[in-house]
Short mmCIF file of C-alpha atoms in Angstrom, two decimals:
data_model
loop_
_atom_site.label_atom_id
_atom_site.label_comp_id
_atom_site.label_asym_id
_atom_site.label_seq_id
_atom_site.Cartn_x
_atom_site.Cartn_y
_atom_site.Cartn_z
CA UNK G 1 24.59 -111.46 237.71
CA UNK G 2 24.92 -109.86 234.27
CA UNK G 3 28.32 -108.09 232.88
CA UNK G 4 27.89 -104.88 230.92
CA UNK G 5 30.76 -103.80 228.94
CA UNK G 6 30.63 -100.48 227.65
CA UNK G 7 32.62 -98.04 224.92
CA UNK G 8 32.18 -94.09 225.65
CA UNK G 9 33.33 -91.00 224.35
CA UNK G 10 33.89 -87.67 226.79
CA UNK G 11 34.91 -84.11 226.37
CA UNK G 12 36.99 -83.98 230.02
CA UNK G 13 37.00 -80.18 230.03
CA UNK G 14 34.85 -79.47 233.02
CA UNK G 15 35.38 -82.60 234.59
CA UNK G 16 38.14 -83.72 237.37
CA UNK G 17 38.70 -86.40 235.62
CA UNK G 18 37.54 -90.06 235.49
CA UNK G 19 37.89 -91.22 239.16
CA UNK G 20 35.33 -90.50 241.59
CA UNK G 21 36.78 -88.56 244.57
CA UNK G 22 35.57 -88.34 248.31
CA UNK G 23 32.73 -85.93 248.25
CA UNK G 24 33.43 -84.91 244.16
CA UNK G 25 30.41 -86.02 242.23
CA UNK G 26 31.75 -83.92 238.66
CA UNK G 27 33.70 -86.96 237.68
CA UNK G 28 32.79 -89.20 234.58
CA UNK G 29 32.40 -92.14 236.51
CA UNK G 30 30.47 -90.27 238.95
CA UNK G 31 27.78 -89.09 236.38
CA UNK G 32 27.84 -92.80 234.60
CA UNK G 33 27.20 -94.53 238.28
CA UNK G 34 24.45 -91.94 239.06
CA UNK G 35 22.47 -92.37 235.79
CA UNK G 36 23.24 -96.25 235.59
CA UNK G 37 21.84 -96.66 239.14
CA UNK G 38 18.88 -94.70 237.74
CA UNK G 39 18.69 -96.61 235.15
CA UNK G 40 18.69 -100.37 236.97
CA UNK G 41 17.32 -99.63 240.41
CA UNK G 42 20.28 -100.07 242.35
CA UNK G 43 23.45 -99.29 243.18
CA UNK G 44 26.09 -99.61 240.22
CA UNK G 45 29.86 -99.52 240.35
CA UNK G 46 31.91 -98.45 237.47
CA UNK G 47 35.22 -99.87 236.19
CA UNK G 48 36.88 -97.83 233.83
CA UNK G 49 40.02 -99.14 232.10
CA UNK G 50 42.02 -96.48 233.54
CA UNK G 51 41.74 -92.93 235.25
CA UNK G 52 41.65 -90.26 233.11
CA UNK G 53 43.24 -86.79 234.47
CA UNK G 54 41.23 -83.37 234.84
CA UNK G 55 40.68 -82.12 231.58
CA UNK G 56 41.57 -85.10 229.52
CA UNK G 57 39.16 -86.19 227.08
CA UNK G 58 38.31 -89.84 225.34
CA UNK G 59 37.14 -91.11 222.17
CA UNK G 60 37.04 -94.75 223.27
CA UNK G 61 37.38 -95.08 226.65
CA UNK G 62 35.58 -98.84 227.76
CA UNK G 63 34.08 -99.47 231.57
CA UNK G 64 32.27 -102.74 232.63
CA UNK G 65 29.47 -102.28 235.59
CA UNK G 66 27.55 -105.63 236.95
CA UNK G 67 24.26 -105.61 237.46
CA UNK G 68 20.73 -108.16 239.04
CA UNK G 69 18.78 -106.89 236.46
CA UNK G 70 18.77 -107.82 232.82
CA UNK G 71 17.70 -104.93 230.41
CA UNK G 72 18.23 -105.35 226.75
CA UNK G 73 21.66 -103.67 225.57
CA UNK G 74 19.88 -101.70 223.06
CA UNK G 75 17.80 -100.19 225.89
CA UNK G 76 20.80 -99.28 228.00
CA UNK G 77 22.17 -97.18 225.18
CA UNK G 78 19.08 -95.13 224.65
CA UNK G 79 18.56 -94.32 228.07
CA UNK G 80 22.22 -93.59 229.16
CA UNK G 81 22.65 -91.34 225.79
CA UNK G 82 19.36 -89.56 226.86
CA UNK G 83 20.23 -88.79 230.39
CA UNK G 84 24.15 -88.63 230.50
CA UNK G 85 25.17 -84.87 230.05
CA UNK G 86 25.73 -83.54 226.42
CA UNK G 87 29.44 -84.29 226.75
CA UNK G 88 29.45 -87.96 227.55
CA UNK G 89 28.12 -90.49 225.17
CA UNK G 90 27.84 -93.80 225.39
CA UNK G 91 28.88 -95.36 221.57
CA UNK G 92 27.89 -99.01 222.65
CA UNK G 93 26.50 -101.81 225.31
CA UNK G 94 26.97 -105.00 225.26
CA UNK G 95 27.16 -107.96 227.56
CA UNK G 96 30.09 -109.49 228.37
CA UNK G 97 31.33 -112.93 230.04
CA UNK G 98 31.04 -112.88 233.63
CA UNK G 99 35.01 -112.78 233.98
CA UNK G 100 35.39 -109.68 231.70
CA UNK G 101 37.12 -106.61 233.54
CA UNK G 102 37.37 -103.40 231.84
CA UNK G 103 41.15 -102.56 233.71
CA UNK G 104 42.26 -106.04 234.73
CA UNK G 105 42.51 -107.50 231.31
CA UNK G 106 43.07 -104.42 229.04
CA UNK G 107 46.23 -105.59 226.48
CA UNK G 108 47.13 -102.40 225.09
CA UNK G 109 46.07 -98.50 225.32
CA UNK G 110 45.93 -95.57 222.46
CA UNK G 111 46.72 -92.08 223.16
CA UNK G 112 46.50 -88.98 221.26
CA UNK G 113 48.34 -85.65 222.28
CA UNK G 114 47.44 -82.46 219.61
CA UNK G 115 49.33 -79.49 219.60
CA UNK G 116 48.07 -76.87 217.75
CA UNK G 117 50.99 -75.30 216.68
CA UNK G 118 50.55 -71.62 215.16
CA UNK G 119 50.56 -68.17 215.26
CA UNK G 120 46.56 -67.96 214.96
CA UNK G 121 44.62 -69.56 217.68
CA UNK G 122 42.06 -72.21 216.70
CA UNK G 123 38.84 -71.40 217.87
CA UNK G 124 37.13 -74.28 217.04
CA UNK G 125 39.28 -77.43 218.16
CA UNK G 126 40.65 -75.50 221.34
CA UNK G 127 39.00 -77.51 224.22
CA UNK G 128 41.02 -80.65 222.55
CA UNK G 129 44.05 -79.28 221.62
CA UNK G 130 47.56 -77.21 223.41
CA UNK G 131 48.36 -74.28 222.07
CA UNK G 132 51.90 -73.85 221.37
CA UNK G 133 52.80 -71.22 218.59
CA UNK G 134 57.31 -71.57 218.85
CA UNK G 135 59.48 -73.92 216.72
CA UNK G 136 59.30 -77.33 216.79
CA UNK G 137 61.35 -79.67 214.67
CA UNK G 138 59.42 -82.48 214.27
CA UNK G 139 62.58 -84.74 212.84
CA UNK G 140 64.30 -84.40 216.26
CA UNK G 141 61.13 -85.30 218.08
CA UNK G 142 60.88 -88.10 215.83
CA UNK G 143 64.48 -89.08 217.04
CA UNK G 144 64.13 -88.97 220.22
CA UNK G 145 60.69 -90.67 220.11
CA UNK G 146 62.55 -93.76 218.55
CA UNK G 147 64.71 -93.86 222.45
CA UNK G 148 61.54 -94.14 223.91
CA UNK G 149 60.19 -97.48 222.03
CA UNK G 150 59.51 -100.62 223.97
CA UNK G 151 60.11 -102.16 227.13
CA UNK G 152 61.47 -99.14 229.91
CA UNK G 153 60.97 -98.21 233.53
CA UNK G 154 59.13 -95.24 233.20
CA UNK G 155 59.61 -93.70 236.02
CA UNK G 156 61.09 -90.74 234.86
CA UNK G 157 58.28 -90.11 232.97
CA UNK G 158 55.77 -90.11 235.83
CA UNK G 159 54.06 -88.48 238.32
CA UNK G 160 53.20 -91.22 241.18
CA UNK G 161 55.57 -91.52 243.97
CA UNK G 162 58.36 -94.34 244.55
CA UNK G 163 56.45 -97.46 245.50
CA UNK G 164 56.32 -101.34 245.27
CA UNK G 165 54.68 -101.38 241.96
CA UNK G 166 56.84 -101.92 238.74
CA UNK G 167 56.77 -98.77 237.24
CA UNK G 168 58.34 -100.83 234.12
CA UNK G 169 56.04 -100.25 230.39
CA UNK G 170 56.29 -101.50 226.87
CA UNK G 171 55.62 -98.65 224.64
CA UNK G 172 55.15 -100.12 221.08
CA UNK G 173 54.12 -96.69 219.23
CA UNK G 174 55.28 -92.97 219.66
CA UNK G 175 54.43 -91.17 216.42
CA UNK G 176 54.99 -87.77 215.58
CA UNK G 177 53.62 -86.34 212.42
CA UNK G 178 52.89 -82.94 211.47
CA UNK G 179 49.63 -82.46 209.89
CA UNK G 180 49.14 -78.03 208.55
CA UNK G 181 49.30 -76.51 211.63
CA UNK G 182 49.03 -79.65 213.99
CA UNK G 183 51.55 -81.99 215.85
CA UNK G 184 50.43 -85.21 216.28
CA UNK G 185 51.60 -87.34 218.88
CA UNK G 186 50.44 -91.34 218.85
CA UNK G 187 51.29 -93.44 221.67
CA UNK G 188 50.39 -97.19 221.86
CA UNK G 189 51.57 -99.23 225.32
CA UNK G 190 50.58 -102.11 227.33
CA UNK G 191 50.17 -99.49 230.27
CA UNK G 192 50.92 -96.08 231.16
CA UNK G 193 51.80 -94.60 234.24
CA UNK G 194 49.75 -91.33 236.12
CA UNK G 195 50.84 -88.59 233.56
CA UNK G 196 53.00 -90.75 231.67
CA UNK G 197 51.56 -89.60 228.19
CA UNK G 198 51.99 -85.76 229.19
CA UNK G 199 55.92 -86.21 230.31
CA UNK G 200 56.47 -88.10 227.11
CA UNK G 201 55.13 -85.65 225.61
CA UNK G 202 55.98 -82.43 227.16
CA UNK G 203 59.97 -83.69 227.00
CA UNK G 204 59.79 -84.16 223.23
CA UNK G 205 58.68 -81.15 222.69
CA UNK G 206 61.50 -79.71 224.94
CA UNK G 207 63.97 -81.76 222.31
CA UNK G 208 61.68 -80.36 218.96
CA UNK G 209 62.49 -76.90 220.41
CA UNK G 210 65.88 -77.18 221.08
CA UNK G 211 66.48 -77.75 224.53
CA UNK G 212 67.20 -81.00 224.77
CA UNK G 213 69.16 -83.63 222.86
CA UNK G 214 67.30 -86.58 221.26
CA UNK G 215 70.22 -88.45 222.75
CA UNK G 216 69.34 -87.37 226.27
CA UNK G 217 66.71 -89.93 226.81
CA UNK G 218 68.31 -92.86 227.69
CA UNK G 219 70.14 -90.69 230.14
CA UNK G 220 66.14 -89.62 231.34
CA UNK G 221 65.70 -93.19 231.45
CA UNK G 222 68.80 -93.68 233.37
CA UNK G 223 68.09 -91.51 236.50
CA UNK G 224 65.03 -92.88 237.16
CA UNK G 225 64.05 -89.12 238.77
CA UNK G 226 60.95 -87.24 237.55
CA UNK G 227 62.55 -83.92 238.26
CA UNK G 228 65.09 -84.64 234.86
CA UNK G 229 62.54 -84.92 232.32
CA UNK G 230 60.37 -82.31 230.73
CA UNK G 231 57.46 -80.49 231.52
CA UNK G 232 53.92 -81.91 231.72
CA UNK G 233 52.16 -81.39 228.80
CA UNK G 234 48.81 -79.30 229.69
CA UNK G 235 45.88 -82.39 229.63
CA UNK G 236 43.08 -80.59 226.97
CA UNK G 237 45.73 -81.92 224.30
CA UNK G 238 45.16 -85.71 225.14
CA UNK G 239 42.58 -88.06 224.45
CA UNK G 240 42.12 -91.74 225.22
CA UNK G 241 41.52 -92.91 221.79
CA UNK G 242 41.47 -97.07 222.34
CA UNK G 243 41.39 -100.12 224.73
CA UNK G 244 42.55 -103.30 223.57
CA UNK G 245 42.02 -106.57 224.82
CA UNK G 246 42.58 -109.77 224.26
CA UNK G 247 39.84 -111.87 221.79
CA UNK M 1 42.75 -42.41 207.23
CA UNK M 2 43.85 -46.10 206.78
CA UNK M 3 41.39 -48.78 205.93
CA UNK M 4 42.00 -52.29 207.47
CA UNK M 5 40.66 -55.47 206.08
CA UNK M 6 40.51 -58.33 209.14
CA UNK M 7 39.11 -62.44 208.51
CA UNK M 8 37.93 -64.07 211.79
CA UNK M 9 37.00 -67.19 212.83
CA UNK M 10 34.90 -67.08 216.03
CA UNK M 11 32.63 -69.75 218.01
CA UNK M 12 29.33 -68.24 218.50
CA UNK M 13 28.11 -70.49 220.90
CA UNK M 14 28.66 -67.48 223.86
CA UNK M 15 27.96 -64.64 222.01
CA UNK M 16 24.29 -62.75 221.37
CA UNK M 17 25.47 -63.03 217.78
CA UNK M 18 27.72 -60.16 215.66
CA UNK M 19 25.88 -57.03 215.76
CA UNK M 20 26.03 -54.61 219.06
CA UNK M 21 22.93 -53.77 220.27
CA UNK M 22 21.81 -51.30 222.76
CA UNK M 23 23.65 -52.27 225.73
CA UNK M 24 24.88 -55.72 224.91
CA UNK M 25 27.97 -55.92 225.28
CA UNK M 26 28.35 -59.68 224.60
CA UNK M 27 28.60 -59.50 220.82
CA UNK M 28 31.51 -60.29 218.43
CA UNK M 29 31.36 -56.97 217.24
CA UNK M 30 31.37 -55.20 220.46
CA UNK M 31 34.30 -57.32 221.86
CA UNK M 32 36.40 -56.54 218.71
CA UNK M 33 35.81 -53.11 218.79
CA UNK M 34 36.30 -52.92 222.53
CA UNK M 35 40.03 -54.77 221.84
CA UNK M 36 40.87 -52.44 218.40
CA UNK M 37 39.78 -49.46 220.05
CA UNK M 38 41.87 -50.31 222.93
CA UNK M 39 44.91 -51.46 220.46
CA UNK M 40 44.82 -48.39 218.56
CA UNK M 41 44.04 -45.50 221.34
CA UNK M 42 40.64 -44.69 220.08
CA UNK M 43 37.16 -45.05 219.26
CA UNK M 44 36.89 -47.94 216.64
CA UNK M 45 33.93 -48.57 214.53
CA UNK M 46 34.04 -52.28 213.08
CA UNK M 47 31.63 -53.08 209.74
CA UNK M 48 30.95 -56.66 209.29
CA UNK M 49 30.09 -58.52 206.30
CA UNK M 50 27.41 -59.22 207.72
CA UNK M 51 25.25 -60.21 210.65
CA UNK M 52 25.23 -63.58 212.28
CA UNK M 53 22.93 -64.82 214.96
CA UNK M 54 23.11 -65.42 218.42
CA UNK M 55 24.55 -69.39 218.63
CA UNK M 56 25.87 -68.61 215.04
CA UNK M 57 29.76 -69.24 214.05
CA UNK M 58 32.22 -68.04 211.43
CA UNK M 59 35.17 -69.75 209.82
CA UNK M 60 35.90 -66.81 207.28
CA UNK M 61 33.80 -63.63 208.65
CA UNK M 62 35.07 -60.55 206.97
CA UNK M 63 35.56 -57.02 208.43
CA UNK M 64 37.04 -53.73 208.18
CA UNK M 65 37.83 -50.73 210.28
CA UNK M 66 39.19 -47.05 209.84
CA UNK M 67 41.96 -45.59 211.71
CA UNK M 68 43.68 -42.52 211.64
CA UNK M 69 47.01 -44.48 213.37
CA UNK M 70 49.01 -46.04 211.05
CA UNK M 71 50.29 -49.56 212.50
CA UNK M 72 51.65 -52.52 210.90
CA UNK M 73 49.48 -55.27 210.11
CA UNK M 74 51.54 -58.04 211.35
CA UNK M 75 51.42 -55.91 214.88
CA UNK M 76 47.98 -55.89 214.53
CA UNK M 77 47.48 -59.75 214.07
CA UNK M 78 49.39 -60.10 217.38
CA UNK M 79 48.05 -57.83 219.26
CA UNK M 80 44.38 -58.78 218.56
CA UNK M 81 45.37 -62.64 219.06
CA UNK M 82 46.96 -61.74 222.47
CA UNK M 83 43.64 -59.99 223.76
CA UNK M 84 40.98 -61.24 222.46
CA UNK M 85 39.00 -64.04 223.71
CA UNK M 86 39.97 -67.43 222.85
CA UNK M 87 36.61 -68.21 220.57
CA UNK M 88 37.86 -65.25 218.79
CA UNK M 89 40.54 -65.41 216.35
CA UNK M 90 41.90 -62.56 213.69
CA UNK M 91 43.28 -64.81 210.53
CA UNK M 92 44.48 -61.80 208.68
CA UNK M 93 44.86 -58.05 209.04
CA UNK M 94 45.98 -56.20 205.69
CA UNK M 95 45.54 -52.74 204.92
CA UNK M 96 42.78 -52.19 202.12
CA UNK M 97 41.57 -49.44 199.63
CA UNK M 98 39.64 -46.12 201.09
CA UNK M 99 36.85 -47.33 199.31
CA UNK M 100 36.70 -51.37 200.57
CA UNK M 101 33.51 -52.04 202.23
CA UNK M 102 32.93 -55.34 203.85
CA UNK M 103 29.40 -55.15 203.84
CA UNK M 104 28.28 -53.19 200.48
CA UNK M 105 31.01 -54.91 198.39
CA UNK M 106 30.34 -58.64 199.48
CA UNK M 107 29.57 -59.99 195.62
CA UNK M 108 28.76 -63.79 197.59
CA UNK M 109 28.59 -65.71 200.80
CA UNK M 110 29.39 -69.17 201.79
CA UNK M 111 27.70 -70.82 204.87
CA UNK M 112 27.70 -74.33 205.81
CA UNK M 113 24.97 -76.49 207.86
CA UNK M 114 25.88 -79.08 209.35
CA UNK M 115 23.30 -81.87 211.15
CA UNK M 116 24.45 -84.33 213.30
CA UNK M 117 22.43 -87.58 212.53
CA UNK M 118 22.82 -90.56 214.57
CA UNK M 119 21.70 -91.93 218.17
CA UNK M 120 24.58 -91.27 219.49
CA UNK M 121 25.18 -88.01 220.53
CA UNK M 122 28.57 -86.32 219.17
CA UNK M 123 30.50 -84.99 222.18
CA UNK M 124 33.23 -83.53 220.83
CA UNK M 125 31.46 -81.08 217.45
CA UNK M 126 28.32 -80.94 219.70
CA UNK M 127 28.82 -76.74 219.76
CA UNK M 128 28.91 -77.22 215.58
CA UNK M 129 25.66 -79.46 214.82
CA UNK M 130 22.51 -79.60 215.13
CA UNK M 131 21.58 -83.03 216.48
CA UNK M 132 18.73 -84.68 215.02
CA UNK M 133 18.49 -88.55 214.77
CA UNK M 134 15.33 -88.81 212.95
CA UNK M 135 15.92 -90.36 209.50
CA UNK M 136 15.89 -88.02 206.54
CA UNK M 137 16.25 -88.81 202.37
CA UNK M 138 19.07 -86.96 201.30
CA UNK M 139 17.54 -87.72 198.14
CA UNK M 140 14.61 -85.84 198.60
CA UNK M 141 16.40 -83.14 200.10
CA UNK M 142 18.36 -83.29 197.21
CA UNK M 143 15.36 -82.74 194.82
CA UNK M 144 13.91 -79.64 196.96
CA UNK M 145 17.17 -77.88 197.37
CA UNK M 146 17.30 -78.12 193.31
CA UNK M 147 13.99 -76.28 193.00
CA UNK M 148 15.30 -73.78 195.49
CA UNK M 149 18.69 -72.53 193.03
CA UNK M 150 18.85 -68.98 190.88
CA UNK M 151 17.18 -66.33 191.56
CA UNK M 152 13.33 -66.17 193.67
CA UNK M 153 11.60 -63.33 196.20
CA UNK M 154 12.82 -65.36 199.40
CA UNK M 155 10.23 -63.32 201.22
CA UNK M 156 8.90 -66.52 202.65
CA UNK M 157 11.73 -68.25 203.55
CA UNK M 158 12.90 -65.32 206.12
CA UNK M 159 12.18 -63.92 209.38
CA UNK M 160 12.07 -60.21 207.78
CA UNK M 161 9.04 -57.99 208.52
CA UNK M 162 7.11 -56.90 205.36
CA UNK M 163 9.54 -54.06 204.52
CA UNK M 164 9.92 -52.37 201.40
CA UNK M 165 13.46 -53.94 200.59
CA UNK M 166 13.35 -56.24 198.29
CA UNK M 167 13.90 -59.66 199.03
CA UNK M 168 15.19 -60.77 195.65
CA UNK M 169 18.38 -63.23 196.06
CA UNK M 170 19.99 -65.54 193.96
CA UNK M 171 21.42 -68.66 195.24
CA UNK M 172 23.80 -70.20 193.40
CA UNK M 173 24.69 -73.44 194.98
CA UNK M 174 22.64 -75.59 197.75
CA UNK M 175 24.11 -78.98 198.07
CA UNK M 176 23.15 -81.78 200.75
CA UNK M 177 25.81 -84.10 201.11
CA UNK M 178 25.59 -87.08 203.58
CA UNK M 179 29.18 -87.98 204.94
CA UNK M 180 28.95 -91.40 207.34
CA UNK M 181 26.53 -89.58 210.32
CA UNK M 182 26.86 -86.00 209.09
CA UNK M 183 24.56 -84.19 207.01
CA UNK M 184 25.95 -81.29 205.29
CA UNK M 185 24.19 -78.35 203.28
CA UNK M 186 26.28 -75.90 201.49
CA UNK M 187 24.70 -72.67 200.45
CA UNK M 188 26.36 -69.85 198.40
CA UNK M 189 24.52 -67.06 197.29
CA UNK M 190 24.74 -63.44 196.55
CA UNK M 191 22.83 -62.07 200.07
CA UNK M 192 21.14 -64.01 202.33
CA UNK M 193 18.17 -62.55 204.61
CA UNK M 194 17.55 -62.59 208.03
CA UNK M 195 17.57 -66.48 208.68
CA UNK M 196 17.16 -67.29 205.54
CA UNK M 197 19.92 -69.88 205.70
CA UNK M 198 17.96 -71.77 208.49
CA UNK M 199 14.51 -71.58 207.57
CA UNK M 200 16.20 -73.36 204.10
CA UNK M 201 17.48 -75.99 206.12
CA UNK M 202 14.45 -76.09 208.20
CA UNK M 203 12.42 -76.81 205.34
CA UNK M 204 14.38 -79.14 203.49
CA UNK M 205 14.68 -81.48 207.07
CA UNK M 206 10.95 -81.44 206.53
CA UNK M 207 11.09 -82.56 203.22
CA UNK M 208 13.63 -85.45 203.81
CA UNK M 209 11.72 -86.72 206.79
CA UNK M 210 9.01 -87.16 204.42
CA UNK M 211 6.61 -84.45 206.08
CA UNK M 212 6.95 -81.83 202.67
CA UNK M 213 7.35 -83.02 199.19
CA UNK M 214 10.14 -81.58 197.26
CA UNK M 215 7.94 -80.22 194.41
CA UNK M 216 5.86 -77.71 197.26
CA UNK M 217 8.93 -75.79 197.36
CA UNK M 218 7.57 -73.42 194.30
CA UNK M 219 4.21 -72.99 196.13
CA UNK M 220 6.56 -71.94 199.01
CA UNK M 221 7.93 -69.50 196.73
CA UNK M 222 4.97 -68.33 195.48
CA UNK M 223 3.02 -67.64 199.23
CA UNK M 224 5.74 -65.09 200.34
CA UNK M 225 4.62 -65.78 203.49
CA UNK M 226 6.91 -67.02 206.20
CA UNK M 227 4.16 -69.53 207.71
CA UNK M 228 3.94 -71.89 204.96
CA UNK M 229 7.85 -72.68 205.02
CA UNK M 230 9.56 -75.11 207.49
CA UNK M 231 10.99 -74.47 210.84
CA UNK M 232 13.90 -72.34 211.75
CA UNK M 233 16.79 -74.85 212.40
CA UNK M 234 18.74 -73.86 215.32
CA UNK M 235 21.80 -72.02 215.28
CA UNK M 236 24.79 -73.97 216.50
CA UNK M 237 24.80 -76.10 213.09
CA UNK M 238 25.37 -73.03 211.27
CA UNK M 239 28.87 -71.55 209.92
CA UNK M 240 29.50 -68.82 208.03
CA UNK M 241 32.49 -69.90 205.54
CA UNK M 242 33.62 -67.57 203.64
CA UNK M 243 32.69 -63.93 201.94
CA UNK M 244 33.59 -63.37 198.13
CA UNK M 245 34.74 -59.90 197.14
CA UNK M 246 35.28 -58.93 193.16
CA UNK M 247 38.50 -58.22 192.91
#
């Protein structure tokens, strides 16, 4: 049994997402297992490192599929790039130890969130980007960014239901840069909860506008209630930029 | 009677190209004059700089419109933001002399072609290239586009009918730069004909894949016949920059 480790880039606008669904077929892993069982013969499963949400896009996102059949790496990538829709591509194969799992031993994530943040619309970065046009101080975002580094329970910041499962992170980046008419947002983490990027984000921009107090967070923190942080961020801002693991 | 100046960026990829014809209503000039007419109460006739194709996109596209209503231009901006469609955007609205005339005044143009070189397909400019991973000599390309500068009877290098217009241009700059997978022409010149910007490009591709030597480009020239050129390079890599007015 061969391990196939793969790095892919997506434009998530007409998707629903990464995870395959009951019936729904217009996922990204949906359209990778279709071609890739195409491609071998038989029946492939997909791992991605993580779900990605409708409309969320990815610049590095990394899956592992096992396979019978051994077909060069080089191959794979020609026939994958030639078949998969125009807005997937597949930047590399290669095979990977037996043991390698594309979610299970992931050490650290990148997200980007881009907020294009004038009067004018951009016409040609707007699948990839949320249009915001009001004030935004970027120092108090920066502020209350700093509240937000390293090891929390997120759950304030997420979407998914009380359950079991630690909903505790370590988030070792959250920069905010201005850039012309773009806000940058870069967050680095050994995990992230469902919508955990967006909240982040969608509450700082609630503090660069005024709304909120950098110093609210670790009172956000606190309550451990989704309902007291900020909005979700609308997803064509965010892209999955890079998986880590461990060498 | 008030004379407005606009510069628009739009995505062409939707659009049968600028100019309104017949019926077609799906043209950047016909949806700006549909959303200015509307703005302003009544019938509004927009002159472009110039045409652009069907597929073909502007980053600096310049344009100007009478009115009888007099109404600020920062109102303007707005309101033409607010209703047109998002792969239309108005950059600037200022009021201009009686006489200003975006087409008969243009003194140069700037459009930029840009070709997508690699295996891997690019997901995220794919609307903005034209994807092509054959192997090309920017060198050579380099060489033809040099025998291509000043002024020359372009007659074969367009898509133009015999007519009795002349076909004299002068091109001032034409410079193929390769950044990492991107191959990028820049053209400036004082008129282009009809897809004269892409048969250029067409030809030159030829050249650096080693199918046309650089020094047939005068024998080109000389023919003034649209056959003996290269082929028409698609649309989507092609962006009109910016228009040049004497001031």
């Amino acid at each position: 049994m061969k391990n196939y480790k793969i790095r892919l880039q997506y434009d998530g606008t007409r998707y629903d997402g990464w995870q395959k669904q009951g019936n729904t077929k217009n996922t990204i892993q949906g359209k990778l297992e279709e071609v890739c069982s195409r491609m071998l013969g038989e029946a492939v499963e997909i791992h991605g490192s993580g779900r990605t949400d409708a409309g969320v896009h990815a610049a590095g996102q990394v899956a592992n599929f096992k396979s019978e059949r051994a077909m060069k790496p080089e191959e794979m990538l020609r026939y994958l790039n030639a078949y998969l829709p125009q807005d997937i591509a597949v930047l590399s194969v290669e095979e990977a130890p037996e043991r390698f799992h594309s979610r299970l031993l992931a050490t650290s994530k990148e997200y980007r969130y881009r907020v294009w943040n004038s009067p004018i619309p951009n016409v040609f970065e707007r699948r990839f980007v949320y249009q915001d046009a009001r004030s935004f101080s970027t120092e108090a975002m920066q502020k209350a960014a700093a509240y937000c580094l390293g090891e929390h329970d997120f759950q304030s910041f997420s979407s998914v239901k009380r359950s079991k499962k630690s909903t505790v992170r370590t988030l070792r980046h959250l920069d905010v840069e201005r850039m012309g008419d773009e806000i940058r947002f870069t967050l680095e983490g050994n995990g992230f909860l469902y919508n955990m990027v967006r909240i982040l984000v969608g509450t700082l921009l609630e503090v660069g506008e005024g709304r909120r107090q950098p110093e609210s967070i670790p009172w956000i923190f606190e309550q451990k209630n989704r309902e007291v942080a900020g909005f979700t961020a609308p997803p064509q801002g965010l892209t999955l930029m890079q998986v880590h693991y461990k060498v």
